[in-house]
mmCIF file with all atom_site columns, C-alpha atoms in Angstrom:
data_model
loop_
_atom_site.group_PDB
_atom_site.id
_atom_site.type_symbol
_atom_site.label_atom_id
_atom_site.label_alt_id
_atom_site.label_comp_id
_atom_site.label_asym_id
_atom_site.label_entity_id
_atom_site.label_seq_id
_atom_site.pdbx_PDB_ins_code
_atom_site.Cartn_x
_atom_site.Cartn_y
_atom_site.Cartn_z
_atom_site.occupancy
_atom_site.B_iso_or_equiv
_atom_site.pdbx_formal_charge
_atom_site.auth_seq_id
_atom_site.auth_comp_id
_atom_site.auth_asym_id
_atom_site.auth_atom_id
_atom_site.pdbx_PDB_model_num
ATOM 1   C CA . MET O 1 1   ? 8.398   48.972  0.690  1.00 0.00 ? 1   MET O CA 1
ATOM 2   C CA . SER O 1 2   ? 5.016   49.203  2.348  1.00 0.00 ? 2   SER O CA 1
ATOM 3   C CA . ALA O 1 3   ? 3.429   46.695  -0.073 1.00 0.00 ? 3   ALA O CA 1
ATOM 4   C CA . GLU O 1 4   ? 6.238   44.206  0.562  1.00 0.00 ? 4   GLU O CA 1
ATOM 5   C CA . PHE O 1 5   ? 5.885   44.677  4.305  1.00 0.00 ? 5   PHE O CA 1
ATOM 6   C CA . ASP O 1 6   ? 2.106   44.184  4.122  1.00 0.00 ? 6   ASP O CA 1
ATOM 7   C CA . GLN O 1 7   ? 2.609   41.009  2.108  1.00 0.00 ? 7   GLN O CA 1
ATOM 8   C CA . LEU O 1 8   ? 5.125   39.661  4.657  1.00 0.00 ? 8   LEU O CA 1
ATOM 9   C CA . VAL O 1 9   ? 2.758   40.476  7.508  1.00 0.00 ? 9   VAL O CA 1
ATOM 10  C CA . ALA O 1 10  ? -0.098  38.703  5.698  1.00 0.00 ? 10  ALA O CA 1
ATOM 11  C CA . GLU O 1 11  ? 2.058   35.624  5.076  1.00 0.00 ? 11  GLU O CA 1
ATOM 12  C CA . PHE O 1 12  ? 3.194   35.601  8.711  1.00 0.00 ? 12  PHE O CA 1
ATOM 13  C CA . GLU O 1 13  ? -0.406  35.845  9.952  1.00 0.00 ? 13  GLU O CA 1
ATOM 14  C CA . SER O 1 14  ? -1.395  33.012  7.614  1.00 0.00 ? 14  SER O CA 1
ATOM 15  C CA . PHE O 1 15  ? 1.482   30.922  8.956  1.00 0.00 ? 15  PHE O CA 1
ATOM 16  C CA . GLN O 1 16  ? 0.452   31.665  12.564 1.00 0.00 ? 16  GLN O CA 1
ATOM 17  C CA . SER O 1 17  ? -3.128  30.666  11.755 1.00 0.00 ? 17  SER O CA 1
ATOM 18  C CA . LYS O 1 18  ? -1.950  27.349  10.326 1.00 0.00 ? 18  LYS O CA 1
ATOM 19  C CA . LEU O 1 19  ? 0.195   26.718  13.416 1.00 0.00 ? 19  LEU O CA 1
ATOM 20  C CA . LYS O 1 20  ? -2.808  27.396  15.660 1.00 0.00 ? 20  LYS O CA 1
ATOM 21  C CA . ASN O 1 21  ? -4.857  24.924  13.612 1.00 0.00 ? 21  ASN O CA 1
ATOM 22  C CA . VAL O 1 22  ? -2.145  22.266  14.059 1.00 0.00 ? 22  VAL O CA 1
ATOM 23  C CA . ASP O 1 23  ? -1.946  23.030  17.798 1.00 0.00 ? 23  ASP O CA 1
ATOM 24  C CA . ASP O 1 24  ? -5.721  22.640  18.115 1.00 0.00 ? 24  ASP O CA 1
ATOM 25  C CA . ARG O 1 25  ? -5.600  19.275  16.358 1.00 0.00 ? 25  ARG O CA 1
ATOM 26  C CA . PHE O 1 26  ? -2.818  17.965  18.582 1.00 0.00 ? 26  PHE O CA 1
ATOM 27  C CA . GLU O 1 27  ? -4.705  19.204  21.620 1.00 0.00 ? 27  GLU O CA 1
ATOM 28  C CA . ASN O 1 28  ? -7.649  17.022  20.576 1.00 0.00 ? 28  ASN O CA 1
ATOM 29  C CA . LEU O 1 29  ? -5.426  14.005  19.912 1.00 0.00 ? 29  LEU O CA 1
ATOM 30  C CA . ALA O 1 30  ? -5.790  12.763  23.500 1.00 0.00 ? 30  ALA O CA 1
ATOM 31  C CA . GLY O 1 31  ? -9.571  12.869  23.120 1.00 0.00 ? 31  GLY O CA 1
ATOM 32  C CA . MET O 1 32  ? -9.382  10.851  19.919 1.00 0.00 ? 32  MET O CA 1
ATOM 33  C CA . GLN O 1 33  ? -7.082  8.276   21.516 1.00 0.00 ? 33  GLN O CA 1
ATOM 34  C CA . SER O 1 34  ? -9.451  7.985   24.457 1.00 0.00 ? 34  SER O CA 1
ATOM 35  C CA . GLU O 1 35  ? -12.467 7.458   22.189 1.00 0.00 ? 35  GLU O CA 1
ATOM 36  C CA . LEU O 1 36  ? -10.606 4.882   20.109 1.00 0.00 ? 36  LEU O CA 1
ATOM 37  C CA . ALA O 1 37  ? -9.478  2.982   23.210 1.00 0.00 ? 37  ALA O CA 1
ATOM 38  C CA . ALA O 1 38  ? -13.073 2.864   24.471 1.00 0.00 ? 38  ALA O CA 1
ATOM 39  C CA . LEU O 1 39  ? -14.475 1.783   21.104 1.00 0.00 ? 39  LEU O CA 1
ATOM 40  C CA . GLU O 1 40  ? -16.885 -1.128  21.429 1.00 0.00 ? 40  GLU O CA 1
ATOM 41  C CA . VAL O 1 41  ? -19.275 -2.181  18.666 1.00 0.00 ? 41  VAL O CA 1
ATOM 42  C CA . SER O 1 42  ? -21.640 -5.139  18.710 1.00 0.00 ? 42  SER O CA 1
ATOM 43  C CA . ALA O 1 43  ? -23.262 -7.084  15.915 1.00 0.00 ? 43  ALA O CA 1
ATOM 44  C CA . SER O 1 44  ? -25.886 -9.790  16.258 1.00 0.00 ? 44  SER O CA 1
ATOM 45  C CA . SER O 1 45  ? -26.989 -12.502 13.892 1.00 0.00 ? 45  SER O CA 1
ATOM 46  C CA . PRO O 1 46  ? -30.426 -11.914 12.332 1.00 0.00 ? 46  PRO O CA 1
ATOM 47  C CA . ASP O 1 47  ? -32.024 -14.344 14.784 1.00 0.00 ? 47  ASP O CA 1
ATOM 48  C CA . ARG O 1 48  ? -30.080 -12.702 17.687 1.00 0.00 ? 48  ARG O CA 1
ATOM 49  C CA . ALA O 1 49  ? -28.646 -16.119 18.623 1.00 0.00 ? 49  ALA O CA 1
ATOM 50  C CA . VAL O 1 50  ? -25.043 -14.905 18.286 1.00 0.00 ? 50  VAL O CA 1
ATOM 51  C CA . THR O 1 51  ? -23.688 -11.519 19.360 1.00 0.00 ? 51  THR O CA 1
ATOM 52  C CA . VAL O 1 52  ? -20.093 -10.418 18.797 1.00 0.00 ? 52  VAL O CA 1
ATOM 53  C CA . VAL O 1 53  ? -18.511 -7.347  20.361 1.00 0.00 ? 53  VAL O CA 1
ATOM 54  C CA . ALA O 1 54  ? -15.499 -5.866  18.557 1.00 0.00 ? 54  ALA O CA 1
ATOM 55  C CA . GLY O 1 55  ? -13.135 -3.235  19.871 1.00 0.00 ? 55  GLY O CA 1
ATOM 56  C CA . PRO O 1 56  ? -10.346 -1.061  18.512 1.00 0.00 ? 56  PRO O CA 1
ATOM 57  C CA . GLY O 1 57  ? -8.660  -2.458  15.426 1.00 0.00 ? 57  GLY O CA 1
ATOM 58  C CA . GLY O 1 58  ? -11.412 -5.046  15.078 1.00 0.00 ? 58  GLY O CA 1
ATOM 59  C CA . SER O 1 59  ? -10.271 -6.993  18.141 1.00 0.00 ? 59  SER O CA 1
ATOM 60  C CA . ILE O 1 60  ? -12.942 -9.392  19.356 1.00 0.00 ? 60  ILE O CA 1
ATOM 61  C CA . GLN O 1 61  ? -13.897 -8.469  22.911 1.00 0.00 ? 61  GLN O CA 1
ATOM 62  C CA . ASP O 1 62  ? -16.856 -10.753 23.514 1.00 0.00 ? 62  ASP O CA 1
ATOM 63  C CA . ILE O 1 63  ? -18.921 -13.507 21.869 1.00 0.00 ? 63  ILE O CA 1
ATOM 64  C CA . ARG O 1 64  ? -22.341 -14.447 23.257 1.00 0.00 ? 64  ARG O CA 1
ATOM 65  C CA . PHE O 1 65  ? -24.513 -17.407 22.342 1.00 0.00 ? 65  PHE O CA 1
ATOM 66  C CA . THR O 1 66  ? -28.121 -17.893 23.361 1.00 0.00 ? 66  THR O CA 1
ATOM 67  C CA . GLU O 1 67  ? -29.489 -21.373 23.929 1.00 0.00 ? 67  GLU O CA 1
ATOM 68  C CA . ALA O 1 68  ? -31.013 -21.143 20.434 1.00 0.00 ? 68  ALA O CA 1
ATOM 69  C CA . ALA O 1 69  ? -27.484 -20.858 19.018 1.00 0.00 ? 69  ALA O CA 1
ATOM 70  C CA . MET O 1 70  ? -26.525 -24.105 20.703 1.00 0.00 ? 70  MET O CA 1
ATOM 71  C CA . GLN O 1 71  ? -29.271 -25.867 18.721 1.00 0.00 ? 71  GLN O CA 1
ATOM 72  C CA . LEU O 1 72  ? -27.927 -24.812 15.304 1.00 0.00 ? 72  LEU O CA 1
ATOM 73  C CA . GLY O 1 73  ? -25.444 -27.628 14.840 1.00 0.00 ? 73  GLY O CA 1
ATOM 74  C CA . SER O 1 74  ? -21.711 -27.175 14.487 1.00 0.00 ? 74  SER O CA 1
ATOM 75  C CA . GLN O 1 75  ? -21.516 -26.217 10.799 1.00 0.00 ? 75  GLN O CA 1
ATOM 76  C CA . ARG O 1 76  ? -24.413 -23.748 10.917 1.00 0.00 ? 76  ARG O CA 1
ATOM 77  C CA . LEU O 1 77  ? -23.165 -22.246 14.198 1.00 0.00 ? 77  LEU O CA 1
ATOM 78  C CA . SER O 1 78  ? -19.687 -21.843 12.725 1.00 0.00 ? 78  SER O CA 1
ATOM 79  C CA . SER O 1 79  ? -21.133 -20.055 9.698  1.00 0.00 ? 79  SER O CA 1
ATOM 80  C CA . VAL O 1 80  ? -23.293 -17.739 11.836 1.00 0.00 ? 80  VAL O CA 1
ATOM 81  C CA . VAL O 1 81  ? -20.358 -16.928 14.138 1.00 0.00 ? 81  VAL O CA 1
ATOM 82  C CA . MET O 1 82  ? -18.037 -16.106 11.221 1.00 0.00 ? 82  MET O CA 1
ATOM 83  C CA . THR O 1 83  ? -20.658 -13.915 9.534  1.00 0.00 ? 83  THR O CA 1
ATOM 84  C CA . THR O 1 84  ? -21.354 -12.081 12.789 1.00 0.00 ? 84  THR O CA 1
ATOM 85  C CA . VAL O 1 85  ? -17.628 -11.646 13.521 1.00 0.00 ? 85  VAL O CA 1
ATOM 86  C CA . ARG O 1 86  ? -17.111 -10.141 10.053 1.00 0.00 ? 86  ARG O CA 1
ATOM 87  C CA . GLU O 1 87  ? -20.031 -7.765  10.623 1.00 0.00 ? 87  GLU O CA 1
ATOM 88  C CA . ALA O 1 88  ? -18.726 -6.668  14.043 1.00 0.00 ? 88  ALA O CA 1
ATOM 89  C CA . VAL O 1 89  ? -15.193 -6.128  12.731 1.00 0.00 ? 89  VAL O CA 1
ATOM 90  C CA . ALA O 1 90  ? -16.487 -4.139  9.743  1.00 0.00 ? 90  ALA O CA 1
ATOM 91  C CA . ASP O 1 91  ? -18.703 -2.046  12.051 1.00 0.00 ? 91  ASP O CA 1
ATOM 92  C CA . ALA O 1 92  ? -15.703 -1.394  14.309 1.00 0.00 ? 92  ALA O CA 1
ATOM 93  C CA . ALA O 1 93  ? -13.604 -0.283  11.322 1.00 0.00 ? 93  ALA O CA 1
ATOM 94  C CA . ARG O 1 94  ? -16.341 2.113   10.171 1.00 0.00 ? 94  ARG O CA 1
ATOM 95  C CA . THR O 1 95  ? -16.802 3.515   13.686 1.00 0.00 ? 95  THR O CA 1
ATOM 96  C CA . GLN O 1 96  ? -13.050 3.872   14.161 1.00 0.00 ? 96  GLN O CA 1
ATOM 97  C CA . ALA O 1 97  ? -12.804 5.710   10.827 1.00 0.00 ? 97  ALA O CA 1
ATOM 98  C CA . ALA O 1 98  ? -15.655 8.031   11.840 1.00 0.00 ? 98  ALA O CA 1
ATOM 99  C CA . ILE O 1 99  ? -13.859 8.897   15.097 1.00 0.00 ? 99  ILE O CA 1
ATOM 100 C CA . VAL O 1 100 ? -10.606 9.634   13.257 1.00 0.00 ? 100 VAL O CA 1
ATOM 101 C CA . GLN O 1 101 ? -12.512 11.651  10.635 1.00 0.00 ? 101 GLN O CA 1
ATOM 102 C CA . GLU O 1 102 ? -14.157 13.718  13.372 1.00 0.00 ? 102 GLU O CA 1
ATOM 103 C CA . TYR O 1 103 ? -10.780 14.750  14.778 1.00 0.00 ? 103 TYR O CA 1
ATOM 104 C CA . ALA O 1 104 ? -8.871  14.993  11.483 1.00 0.00 ? 104 ALA O CA 1
ATOM 105 C CA . GLY O 1 105 ? -11.528 17.045  9.757  1.00 0.00 ? 105 GLY O CA 1
ATOM 106 C CA . ASP O 1 106 ? -12.389 16.943  6.110  1.00 0.00 ? 106 ASP O CA 1
ATOM 107 C CA . ASP O 1 107 ? -8.724  17.100  5.099  1.00 0.00 ? 107 ASP O CA 1
ATOM 108 C CA . ALA O 1 108 ? -8.510  13.308  5.401  1.00 0.00 ? 108 ALA O CA 1
ATOM 109 C CA . PRO O 1 109 ? -11.486 11.400  3.933  1.00 0.00 ? 109 PRO O CA 1
ATOM 110 C CA . VAL O 1 110 ? -10.910 8.381   6.189  1.00 0.00 ? 110 VAL O CA 1
ATOM 111 C CA . VAL O 1 111 ? -14.543 7.244   6.301  1.00 0.00 ? 111 VAL O CA 1
ATOM 112 C CA . ASP O 1 112 ? -14.885 7.378   2.515  1.00 0.00 ? 112 ASP O CA 1
ATOM 113 C CA . GLN O 1 113 ? -11.729 5.298   2.058  1.00 0.00 ? 113 GLN O CA 1
ATOM 114 C CA . VAL O 1 114 ? -12.925 2.653   4.530  1.00 0.00 ? 114 VAL O CA 1
ATOM 115 C CA . LEU O 1 115 ? -16.395 2.526   2.945  1.00 0.00 ? 115 LEU O CA 1
ATOM 116 C CA . GLU O 1 116 ? -14.979 2.211   -0.572 1.00 0.00 ? 116 GLU O CA 1
ATOM 117 C CA . THR O 1 117 ? -12.650 -0.594  0.499  1.00 0.00 ? 117 THR O CA 1
ATOM 118 C CA . GLN O 1 118 ? -15.448 -2.449  2.298  1.00 0.00 ? 118 GLN O CA 1
ATOM 119 C CA . ALA O 1 119 ? -17.727 -2.014  -0.724 1.00 0.00 ? 119 ALA O CA 1
ATOM 120 C CA . GLN O 1 120 ? -15.096 -3.537  -2.999 1.00 0.00 ? 120 GLN O CA 1
ATOM 121 C CA . VAL O 1 121 ? -14.473 -6.459  -0.656 1.00 0.00 ? 121 VAL O CA 1
ATOM 122 C CA . THR O 1 122 ? -18.078 -7.225  0.276  1.00 0.00 ? 122 THR O CA 1
ATOM 123 C CA . GLY O 1 123 ? -20.000 -6.064  -2.768 1.00 0.00 ? 123 GLY O CA 1
ATOM 124 C CA . VAL O 1 124 ? -22.288 -3.988  -0.526 1.00 0.00 ? 124 VAL O CA 1
ATOM 125 C CA . PRO O 1 125 ? -22.929 -0.534  -2.037 1.00 0.00 ? 125 PRO O CA 1
ATOM 126 C CA . VAL O 1 126 ? -21.151 2.400   -0.392 1.00 0.00 ? 126 VAL O CA 1
ATOM 127 C CA . GLU O 1 127 ? -24.497 4.125   0.264  1.00 0.00 ? 127 GLU O CA 1
ATOM 128 C CA . GLU O 1 128 ? -25.719 1.136   2.293  1.00 0.00 ? 128 GLU O CA 1
ATOM 129 C CA . LEU O 1 129 ? -22.493 1.087   4.307  1.00 0.00 ? 129 LEU O CA 1
ATOM 130 C CA . ARG O 1 130 ? -22.730 4.852   4.867  1.00 0.00 ? 130 ARG O CA 1
ATOM 131 C CA . GLU O 1 131 ? -26.228 4.349   6.321  1.00 0.00 ? 131 GLU O CA 1
ATOM 132 C CA . LYS O 1 132 ? -24.713 1.956   8.858  1.00 0.00 ? 132 LYS O CA 1
ATOM 133 C CA . VAL O 1 133 ? -22.186 4.615   9.871  1.00 0.00 ? 133 VAL O CA 1
ATOM 134 C CA . ASN O 1 134 ? -24.942 7.201   10.245 1.00 0.00 ? 134 ASN O CA 1
ATOM 135 C CA . LYS O 1 135 ? -27.272 4.854   12.167 1.00 0.00 ? 135 LYS O CA 1
ATOM 136 C CA . GLY O 1 136 ? -24.636 3.339   14.410 1.00 0.00 ? 136 GLY O CA 1
ATOM 137 C CA . THR O 1 137 ? -24.912 -0.317  15.326 1.00 0.00 ? 137 THR O CA 1
ATOM 138 C CA . ARG O 1 138 ? -27.663 -2.481  16.734 1.00 0.00 ? 138 ARG O CA 1
ATOM 139 C CA . PRO O 1 139 ? -27.687 -3.010  20.501 1.00 0.00 ? 139 PRO O CA 1
ATOM 140 C CA . PRO O 1 140 ? -26.412 -6.378  21.691 1.00 0.00 ? 140 PRO O CA 1
ATOM 141 C CA . ALA O 1 141 ? -28.888 -9.182  22.164 1.00 0.00 ? 141 ALA O CA 1
ATOM 142 C CA . PRO O 1 142 ? -30.332 -9.267  25.672 1.00 0.00 ? 142 PRO O CA 1
ATOM 143 C CA . VAL O 1 143 ? -28.424 -11.498 28.031 1.00 0.00 ? 143 VAL O CA 1
ATOM 144 C CA . GLY O 1 144 ? -30.136 -13.444 30.761 1.00 0.00 ? 144 GLY O CA 1
ATOM 145 C CA . ASP O 1 145 ? -33.689 -12.152 30.223 1.00 0.00 ? 145 ASP O CA 1
ATOM 146 C CA . GLU O 1 146 ? -35.650 -15.087 28.858 1.00 0.00 ? 146 GLU O CA 1
ATOM 147 C CA . GLU O 1 147 ? -32.965 -17.519 27.804 1.00 0.00 ? 147 GLU O CA 1
ATOM 148 C CA . GLU O 1 148 ? -29.773 -18.498 29.505 1.00 0.00 ? 148 GLU O CA 1
ATOM 149 C CA . SER O 1 149 ? -26.800 -17.307 27.480 1.00 0.00 ? 149 SER O CA 1
ATOM 150 C CA . VAL O 1 150 ? -23.385 -18.812 27.079 1.00 0.00 ? 150 VAL O CA 1
ATOM 151 C CA . VAL O 1 151 ? -20.765 -16.080 27.158 1.00 0.00 ? 151 VAL O CA 1
ATOM 152 C CA . PHE O 1 152 ? -17.125 -16.234 26.122 1.00 0.00 ? 152 PHE O CA 1
ATOM 153 C CA . ARG O 1 153 ? -15.063 -13.280 27.254 1.00 0.00 ? 153 ARG O CA 1
ATOM 154 C CA . ASP O 1 154 ? -11.481 -12.614 28.186 1.00 0.00 ? 154 ASP O CA 1
ATOM 155 C CA . ASP O 1 155 ? -11.689 -12.196 31.963 1.00 0.00 ? 155 ASP O CA 1
ATOM 156 C CA . PRO O 1 156 ? -11.065 -9.658  33.271 1.00 0.00 ? 156 PRO O CA 1
ATOM 157 C CA . PRO O 1 157 ? -11.393 -7.107  30.460 1.00 0.00 ? 157 PRO O CA 1
ATOM 158 C CA . ARG O 1 158 ? -8.014  -5.536  29.948 1.00 0.00 ? 158 ARG O CA 1
ATOM 159 C CA . PRO O 1 159 ? -7.731  -1.755  29.801 1.00 0.00 ? 159 PRO O CA 1
ATOM 160 C CA . ALA O 1 160 ? -6.486  -0.470  26.486 1.00 0.00 ? 160 ALA O CA 1
ATOM 161 C CA . ALA O 1 161 ? -2.784  0.212   26.622 1.00 0.00 ? 161 ALA O CA 1
ATOM 162 C CA . PRO O 1 162 ? -0.965  2.679   24.421 1.00 0.00 ? 162 PRO O CA 1
ATOM 163 C CA . ARG O 1 163 ? -0.395  1.068   21.029 1.00 0.00 ? 163 ARG O CA 1
ATOM 164 C CA . ALA O 1 164 ? 3.056   -0.458  21.029 1.00 0.00 ? 164 ALA O CA 1
ATOM 165 C CA . GLU O 1 165 ? 4.444   -2.751  18.400 1.00 0.00 ? 165 GLU O CA 1
ATOM 166 C CA . SER O 1 166 ? 3.503   -6.299  19.283 1.00 0.00 ? 166 SER O CA 1
ATOM 167 C CA . ALA O 1 167 ? 5.533   -9.407  18.611 1.00 0.00 ? 167 ALA O CA 1
ATOM 168 C CA . ALA O 1 168 ? 3.083   -10.227 15.808 1.00 0.00 ? 168 ALA O CA 1
ATOM 169 C CA . ASP O 1 169 ? 3.619   -6.767  14.267 1.00 0.00 ? 169 ASP O CA 1
ATOM 170 C CA . SER O 1 170 ? 7.390   -7.233  14.452 1.00 0.00 ? 170 SER O CA 1
ATOM 171 C CA . TYR O 1 171 ? 7.144   -10.674 12.880 1.00 0.00 ? 171 TYR O CA 1
ATOM 172 C CA . LEU O 1 172 ? 4.913   -9.473  10.045 1.00 0.00 ? 172 LEU O CA 1
ATOM 173 C CA . LYS O 1 173 ? 7.223   -6.543  9.362  1.00 0.00 ? 173 LYS O CA 1
ATOM 174 C CA . SER O 1 174 ? 10.227  -8.876  9.222  1.00 0.00 ? 174 SER O CA 1
ATOM 175 C CA . VAL O 1 175 ? 8.381   -11.201 6.810  1.00 0.00 ? 175 VAL O CA 1
ATOM 176 C CA . TRP O 1 176 ? 7.413   -8.203  4.674  1.00 0.00 ? 176 TRP O CA 1
ATOM 177 C CA . ASP O 1 177 ? 11.008  -6.923  4.685  1.00 0.00 ? 177 ASP O CA 1
ATOM 178 C CA . GLU O 1 178 ? 12.318  -10.368 3.675  1.00 0.00 ? 178 GLU O CA 1
ATOM 179 C CA . GLU O 1 179 ? 9.864   -10.559 0.774  1.00 0.00 ? 179 GLU O CA 1
ATOM 180 C CA . GLU O 1 180 ? 11.018  -7.169  -0.516 1.00 0.00 ? 180 GLU O CA 1
ATOM 181 C CA . ARG O 1 181 ? 14.662  -8.304  -0.652 1.00 0.00 ? 181 ARG O CA 1
#
């Protein structure tokens, strides 16, 4: 009887330990949500003529052009903007994954999954993408120092609201559901 009792006590203690671990994770959930809401990553074109700032979920928060960007011509400027937007969105996804990974622990390899997906899509090796996660991102190009900049930004910046299902989400879900029928 004593061996059975000791085994039950050990199992109960193990269960309590797991519950404490879950409680600790949920306690940190507010911190993770706060960090994700404040997420802001910038990417600049190699010549620093275009800077894009991306936020949570890859949302574009800001696009800045220097006067040099305005001299590129429409097709070249379009190409530079799209390349820089892709870079900012990818950086935001990697940073967002790193934040989630920090709070979730090693149980969920979120960063590895994001890096592997980006490597498949872009052809950039995982190791190179991992270096970007470890280094962080480049600072935004200076604004207003030597050249006048043209800035496009949603004014005023909106505070991040709790993630609710948007009309676009609802629409996409309904399209997805219709396709499955």
